[in-house]
Each structure stands twice: as C-alpha cells, then as structure tokens.
C-alpha cells in the first residue's frame, strides 16, 4: 500500500499486535456454539462478525459525535480488530461443524498463519502452515470489483461500521457465483465421480457434462467473467503442491 517493504521487526510487531487483539468476546463464542451444525459456515461467519458490532470503536465514537477527519482512525481500529479475530472465529466454526474439537488459544509469539493453522488442528503440519501462508498472501489483495469487496465498500459508504460492512461482504461472498464457487466445483466433481464411477473415458465425462447442461444448470468453475487466462493464484498453489510433500 505504501510502496515500501516492511522490515522483519515491523512484521513481527504487526503479528504481535494482531495476537494481542485476537480474543473473541464470550457472547460471540456462545452465538457460534448455539448455531445448528448444519447451518452453512458462511452464515455462521456473518452472524459472528455482525455481533462484533457491540465492540465497534467506530460505532461508539460516531454515537458520541466526532469530526469527519477522525473517521479513518476508528475505522482503522475496527479493521485491525477484525483481522485479528477472524481466524479464531473461522476456526471455531470449522471445529464445531467438522471436527467437534476445541479451538487452541492464540500463541502470542507466533505469526498469524501459524496460529490459524494451529486453531484448525494442523499446527504440527509444517507444509500446511506454509501452504496457508501462501494462500493468505495471494488472496489478501482481492481488488475492489468483485461482489464481496464492492459490497463491503458500498455498505461502508453509508458509514456503517467495518463490522457491519464486512458482514455484508461475507454474505455476498457466500453466493455460488462468488466465494461458494469452490464448494460448487467440489460438489459437482463428487457427483460426477458417483455417477460415472471409474469410467473416466472422454465419452463418460462428455455425457455427464451434457446431463448437467441439459438439466438447465451450469458447469461450475467455467465461464468466469473476468479470468480469461489461468489464475496466477492457482499457478502459485499448483507450483507449491508440485515441489512440496503436502499432497
């Protein structure tokens, strides 16, 4: 954002600040725990982020009255709090829905990616931790034109707090033509495997493709409106998979 590469100490200081801000309010934890396990994780995520509005520095400052020139400072504080708390929230939802385990506490001397991997239950897997570092890095700058980024900006333009704005963006991200597309692709492939079994011939796959299209549905993952060339994020992850032992 500034054109400058941070020093190692600056990176460590930022990691330490996020770790210090990572505690999630008890009532938010209880909200997540009370959600039905079959409520989609993204819906649970949105509920939890909306609930963080209770701690919004921007909302509290605005209610008391503040100068327009001070908006950015409170927005920054809320944004830093959100970045710090999101992994713990996501990990709690993941554990409740898929694992039934407890979320490990944030280790204050570790970096963001290690703590998230550890909370997901993969803290001993060095390859997974590195994969997560790569994944978070290449997805951090996701430009402003997609559904979730645009929605977050749009809601924020109404002076809704970063908590409410991000929750709105998450609801857009949960759509099958946006963030949910990955899940749609996996579901489609799973259904195809169940239908054609081990017959991976061109004819079997072509017939299954046509069965999807003739049913008035789309083949998920194809026909992206923007990505006319291979996504460089995919290539980065593929290269990682090829040179690591993770897969």
Tab-separated table of C-alpha atoms in Angstrom:
chain	number	residue	atom	x	y	z
A	1	UNK	CA	0.000	0.000	0.000
A	2	UNK	CA	2.893	2.386	0.720
A	3	UNK	CA	5.383	1.111	-1.834
A	4	UNK	CA	7.736	0.053	0.926
A	5	UNK	CA	8.637	-3.468	2.017
A	6	UNK	CA	8.336	-3.767	5.813
A	7	UNK	CA	11.298	-4.821	7.888
A	8	UNK	CA	11.284	-8.134	9.720
A	9	UNK	CA	10.777	-6.293	13.007
A	10	UNK	CA	7.773	-4.431	11.611
A	11	UNK	CA	6.279	-7.733	10.506
A	12	UNK	CA	6.856	-9.243	13.945
A	13	UNK	CA	5.343	-6.173	15.612
A	14	UNK	CA	2.234	-6.447	13.434
A	15	UNK	CA	1.894	-10.162	14.235
A	16	UNK	CA	2.186	-9.361	17.934
A	17	UNK	CA	-0.475	-6.654	17.706
A	18	UNK	CA	-2.916	-8.972	15.948
A	19	UNK	CA	-2.255	-11.669	18.545
A	20	UNK	CA	-2.967	-9.147	21.300
A	21	UNK	CA	-6.295	-8.217	19.675
A	22	UNK	CA	-7.370	-11.790	18.894
A	23	UNK	CA	-9.633	-12.541	21.874
A	24	UNK	CA	-13.237	-13.063	20.791
A	25	UNK	CA	-15.997	-11.893	23.173
A	26	UNK	CA	-17.615	-14.680	25.140
A	27	UNK	CA	-21.093	-13.902	23.836
A	28	UNK	CA	-19.847	-14.239	20.250
A	29	UNK	CA	-18.371	-17.646	21.063
A	30	UNK	CA	-21.722	-18.666	22.546
A	31	UNK	CA	-23.566	-17.423	19.443
A	32	UNK	CA	-21.370	-19.613	17.252
A	33	UNK	CA	-21.737	-22.625	19.556
A	34	UNK	CA	-25.529	-22.292	19.536
A	35	UNK	CA	-25.754	-22.342	15.738
A	36	UNK	CA	-27.032	-25.619	14.245
A	37	UNK	CA	-24.107	-27.608	12.871
A	38	UNK	CA	-25.851	-27.810	9.501
A	39	UNK	CA	-26.165	-24.005	9.208
A	40	UNK	CA	-23.716	-23.111	6.450
A	41	UNK	CA	-20.357	-21.934	7.852
A	42	UNK	CA	-20.575	-18.663	5.920
A	43	UNK	CA	-23.918	-17.839	7.523
A	44	UNK	CA	-22.369	-18.525	10.929
A	45	UNK	CA	-19.395	-16.357	9.994
A	46	UNK	CA	-21.680	-13.458	9.090
A	47	UNK	CA	-23.614	-13.805	12.356
A	48	UNK	CA	-20.407	-13.675	14.402
A	49	UNK	CA	-18.979	-10.665	12.550
A	50	UNK	CA	-22.268	-8.778	12.866
A	51	UNK	CA	-22.203	-9.471	16.598
A	52	UNK	CA	-18.769	-7.846	16.879
A	53	UNK	CA	-20.585	-4.557	16.216
A	54	UNK	CA	-21.013	-4.497	20.008
A	55	UNK	CA	-17.288	-3.654	20.218
A	56	UNK	CA	-17.066	-1.311	17.240
A	57	UNK	CA	-14.845	1.667	18.037
A	58	UNK	CA	-16.275	3.499	15.015
A	59	UNK	CA	-19.916	2.986	16.052
A	60	UNK	CA	-19.227	4.124	19.618
A	61	UNK	CA	-17.273	7.188	18.526
A	62	UNK	CA	-19.886	8.160	15.944
A	63	UNK	CA	-22.674	7.868	18.545
A	64	UNK	CA	-20.793	10.284	20.798
A	65	UNK	CA	-20.096	12.657	17.919
A	66	UNK	CA	-16.786	13.016	16.116
A	67	UNK	CA	-15.215	15.025	13.315
A	68	UNK	CA	-15.199	13.601	9.820
A	69	UNK	CA	-11.424	13.844	9.852
A	70	UNK	CA	-11.379	11.288	12.688
A	71	UNK	CA	-13.409	8.622	10.867
A	72	UNK	CA	-10.334	6.909	9.485
A	73	UNK	CA	-8.731	6.324	12.885
A	74	UNK	CA	-11.709	4.479	14.337
A	75	UNK	CA	-12.192	2.592	11.064
A	76	UNK	CA	-8.559	1.504	11.303
A	77	UNK	CA	-9.042	0.262	14.886
A	78	UNK	CA	-12.110	-1.771	13.910
A	79	UNK	CA	-10.336	-3.188	10.866
A	80	UNK	CA	-7.338	-4.269	12.920
A	81	UNK	CA	-9.652	-5.916	15.456
A	82	UNK	CA	-11.481	-7.747	12.681
A	83	UNK	CA	-8.293	-9.022	11.049
A	84	UNK	CA	-7.102	-10.259	14.437
A	85	UNK	CA	-10.331	-12.039	15.400
A	86	UNK	CA	-11.392	-13.588	12.076
A	87	UNK	CA	-9.121	-16.679	12.264
A	88	UNK	CA	-10.378	-17.584	15.747
A	89	UNK	CA	-13.990	-17.155	14.636
A	90	UNK	CA	-13.448	-19.209	11.471
A	91	UNK	CA	-11.601	-21.918	13.397
A	92	UNK	CA	-14.384	-22.185	15.973
A	93	UNK	CA	-16.978	-22.629	13.232
A	94	UNK	CA	-14.770	-25.206	11.497
A	95	UNK	CA	-14.240	-27.157	14.707
A	96	UNK	CA	-17.972	-27.119	15.538
A	97	UNK	CA	-19.099	-28.198	12.072
A	98	UNK	CA	-16.409	-30.666	11.053
A	99	UNK	CA	-14.263	-31.714	13.980
A	100	UNK	CA	-16.033	-31.305	17.281
A	101	UNK	CA	-12.795	-30.191	18.888
A	102	UNK	CA	-11.746	-27.157	20.873
A	103	UNK	CA	-10.053	-24.105	19.398
A	104	UNK	CA	-6.477	-23.742	20.564
A	105	UNK	CA	-5.594	-20.403	22.143
A	106	UNK	CA	-3.573	-17.938	20.094
A	107	UNK	CA	0.137	-18.205	20.799
A	108	UNK	CA	1.239	-14.608	21.214
A	109	UNK	CA	4.779	-15.251	19.963
A	110	UNK	CA	3.671	-16.932	16.726
A	111	UNK	CA	2.618	-15.421	13.424
A	112	UNK	CA	-0.907	-15.093	12.019
A	113	UNK	CA	-0.743	-18.096	9.697
A	114	UNK	CA	0.735	-20.457	12.278
A	115	UNK	CA	-1.983	-19.588	14.782
A	116	UNK	CA	-4.773	-20.074	12.243
A	117	UNK	CA	-3.333	-23.437	11.148
A	118	UNK	CA	-2.950	-24.466	14.769
A	119	UNK	CA	-6.533	-23.486	15.588
A	120	UNK	CA	-7.737	-25.545	12.645
A	121	UNK	CA	-5.859	-28.507	14.120
A	122	UNK	CA	-2.852	-28.572	11.783
A	123	UNK	CA	-0.241	-26.891	13.951
A	124	UNK	CA	2.145	-29.848	13.622
A	125	UNK	CA	1.988	-29.904	9.831
A	126	UNK	CA	4.741	-27.575	8.601
A	127	UNK	CA	3.720	-27.963	4.951
A	128	UNK	CA	0.140	-26.972	5.723
A	129	UNK	CA	1.337	-23.917	7.656
A	130	UNK	CA	3.436	-22.842	4.664
A	131	UNK	CA	0.519	-23.506	2.321
A	132	UNK	CA	-1.710	-21.324	4.497
A	133	UNK	CA	0.886	-18.539	4.473
A	134	UNK	CA	0.913	-18.695	0.685
A	135	UNK	CA	-2.874	-18.872	0.434
A	136	UNK	CA	-3.465	-15.884	2.720
A	137	UNK	CA	-0.791	-13.846	0.961
A	138	UNK	CA	-2.103	-14.345	-2.570
A	139	UNK	CA	-5.717	-13.732	-1.532
A	140	UNK	CA	-5.146	-10.627	0.613
A	141	UNK	CA	-5.302	-8.173	-2.288
A	142	UNK	CA	-8.568	-9.160	-3.948
A	143	UNK	CA	-9.179	-5.822	-5.726
A	144	UNK	CA	-12.441	-3.896	-5.452
A	145	UNK	CA	-14.669	-5.022	-8.297
A	146	UNK	CA	-15.874	-8.417	-7.107
A	147	UNK	CA	-19.154	-8.915	-5.255
A	148	UNK	CA	-17.804	-9.101	-1.711
A	149	UNK	CA	-15.257	-6.285	-1.985
A	150	UNK	CA	-17.742	-3.996	-3.753
A	151	UNK	CA	-20.474	-4.782	-1.226
A	152	UNK	CA	-18.163	-4.052	1.696
A	153	UNK	CA	-17.222	-0.694	0.162
A	154	UNK	CA	-20.831	0.130	-0.679
A	155	UNK	CA	-22.168	-0.582	2.806
A	156	UNK	CA	-19.195	1.240	4.321
A	157	UNK	CA	-20.049	4.308	2.232
A	158	UNK	CA	-23.215	4.611	4.328
A	159	UNK	CA	-20.939	4.966	7.390
A	160	UNK	CA	-21.831	1.510	8.605
A	161	UNK	CA	-19.032	0.226	10.814
A	162	UNK	CA	-16.347	-2.078	9.408
A	163	UNK	CA	-18.058	-4.931	11.286
A	164	UNK	CA	-21.402	-4.419	9.524
A	165	UNK	CA	-19.699	-3.686	6.204
A	166	UNK	CA	-17.591	-6.846	6.284
A	167	UNK	CA	-20.591	-8.954	7.313
A	168	UNK	CA	-22.430	-7.659	4.244
A	169	UNK	CA	-19.425	-8.563	2.101
A	170	UNK	CA	-19.364	-12.050	3.601
A	171	UNK	CA	-23.000	-12.534	2.593
A	172	UNK	CA	-22.038	-11.694	-0.982
A	173	UNK	CA	-19.003	-13.956	-0.788
A	174	UNK	CA	-21.290	-16.831	0.229
A	175	UNK	CA	-23.055	-16.819	-3.141
A	176	UNK	CA	-22.431	-19.746	-5.528
A	177	UNK	CA	-21.260	-17.379	-8.271
A	178	UNK	CA	-18.578	-15.950	-5.995
A	179	UNK	CA	-16.830	-17.494	-2.984
A	180	UNK	CA	-19.084	-20.525	-2.845
A	181	UNK	CA	-17.956	-21.458	-6.361
A	182	UNK	CA	-15.106	-23.552	-4.934
A	183	UNK	CA	-17.624	-25.627	-2.990
A	184	UNK	CA	-19.847	-25.890	-6.055
A	185	UNK	CA	-16.962	-27.273	-8.126
A	186	UNK	CA	-16.095	-29.864	-5.490
A	187	UNK	CA	-19.739	-30.928	-5.146
A	188	UNK	CA	-20.105	-31.242	-8.915
A	189	UNK	CA	-16.958	-33.348	-9.213
A	190	UNK	CA	-18.095	-35.566	-6.342
A	191	UNK	CA	-21.462	-36.131	-8.021
A	192	UNK	CA	-19.773	-36.891	-11.346
A	193	UNK	CA	-17.498	-39.449	-9.696
A	194	UNK	CA	-20.514	-41.091	-8.065
A	195	UNK	CA	-22.350	-41.188	-11.410
A	196	UNK	CA	-19.603	-42.471	-13.710
A	197	UNK	CA	-17.512	-44.414	-11.213
A	198	UNK	CA	-14.134	-45.417	-12.587
A	199	UNK	CA	-15.129	-44.925	-16.216
A	200	UNK	CA	-13.063	-41.801	-16.924
A	201	UNK	CA	-13.360	-42.061	-20.694
A	202	UNK	CA	-13.992	-38.985	-22.813
A	203	UNK	CA	-17.475	-40.250	-23.623
A	204	UNK	CA	-18.478	-40.819	-19.984
A	205	UNK	CA	-17.284	-37.378	-18.950
A	206	UNK	CA	-18.833	-35.700	-22.006
A	207	UNK	CA	-22.167	-37.416	-21.356
A	208	UNK	CA	-22.123	-36.242	-17.753
A	209	UNK	CA	-21.277	-32.690	-18.845
A	210	UNK	CA	-24.261	-32.719	-21.188
A	211	UNK	CA	-26.530	-34.110	-18.475
A	212	UNK	CA	-25.679	-31.044	-16.378
A	213	UNK	CA	-26.251	-28.599	-19.231
A	214	UNK	CA	-29.476	-30.252	-20.408
A	215	UNK	CA	-30.833	-30.016	-16.880
A	216	UNK	CA	-30.593	-26.235	-17.222
A	217	UNK	CA	-27.605	-25.990	-14.914
A	218	UNK	CA	-24.088	-24.678	-15.421
A	219	UNK	CA	-20.794	-26.484	-15.050
A	220	UNK	CA	-19.292	-24.653	-12.042
A	221	UNK	CA	-15.857	-23.152	-12.441
A	222	UNK	CA	-16.196	-22.396	-16.154
A	223	UNK	CA	-17.177	-19.192	-17.913
A	224	UNK	CA	-15.634	-16.721	-15.442
A	225	UNK	CA	-16.461	-13.158	-16.464
A	226	UNK	CA	-13.002	-11.800	-15.693
A	227	UNK	CA	-10.399	-14.558	-15.604
A	228	UNK	CA	-9.790	-15.221	-19.289
A	229	UNK	CA	-6.365	-16.656	-18.545
A	230	UNK	CA	-5.189	-19.137	-15.934
A	231	UNK	CA	-5.481	-17.565	-12.493
A	232	UNK	CA	-1.938	-16.834	-11.202
A	233	UNK	CA	-3.120	-17.717	-7.686
A	234	UNK	CA	-3.898	-21.207	-8.927
A	235	UNK	CA	-0.481	-21.459	-10.546
A	236	UNK	CA	1.224	-20.395	-7.301
A	237	UNK	CA	-0.641	-23.067	-5.355
A	238	UNK	CA	-0.022	-25.693	-8.016
A	239	UNK	CA	3.706	-24.948	-8.004
A	240	UNK	CA	3.712	-25.261	-4.218
A	241	UNK	CA	1.963	-28.637	-4.471
A	242	UNK	CA	4.443	-29.887	-7.052
A	243	UNK	CA	7.548	-29.030	-5.020
A	244	UNK	CA	6.238	-29.908	-1.537
A	245	UNK	CA	5.266	-33.207	0.044
A	246	UNK	CA	1.943	-31.846	1.281
A	247	UNK	CA	-0.057	-33.632	-1.415
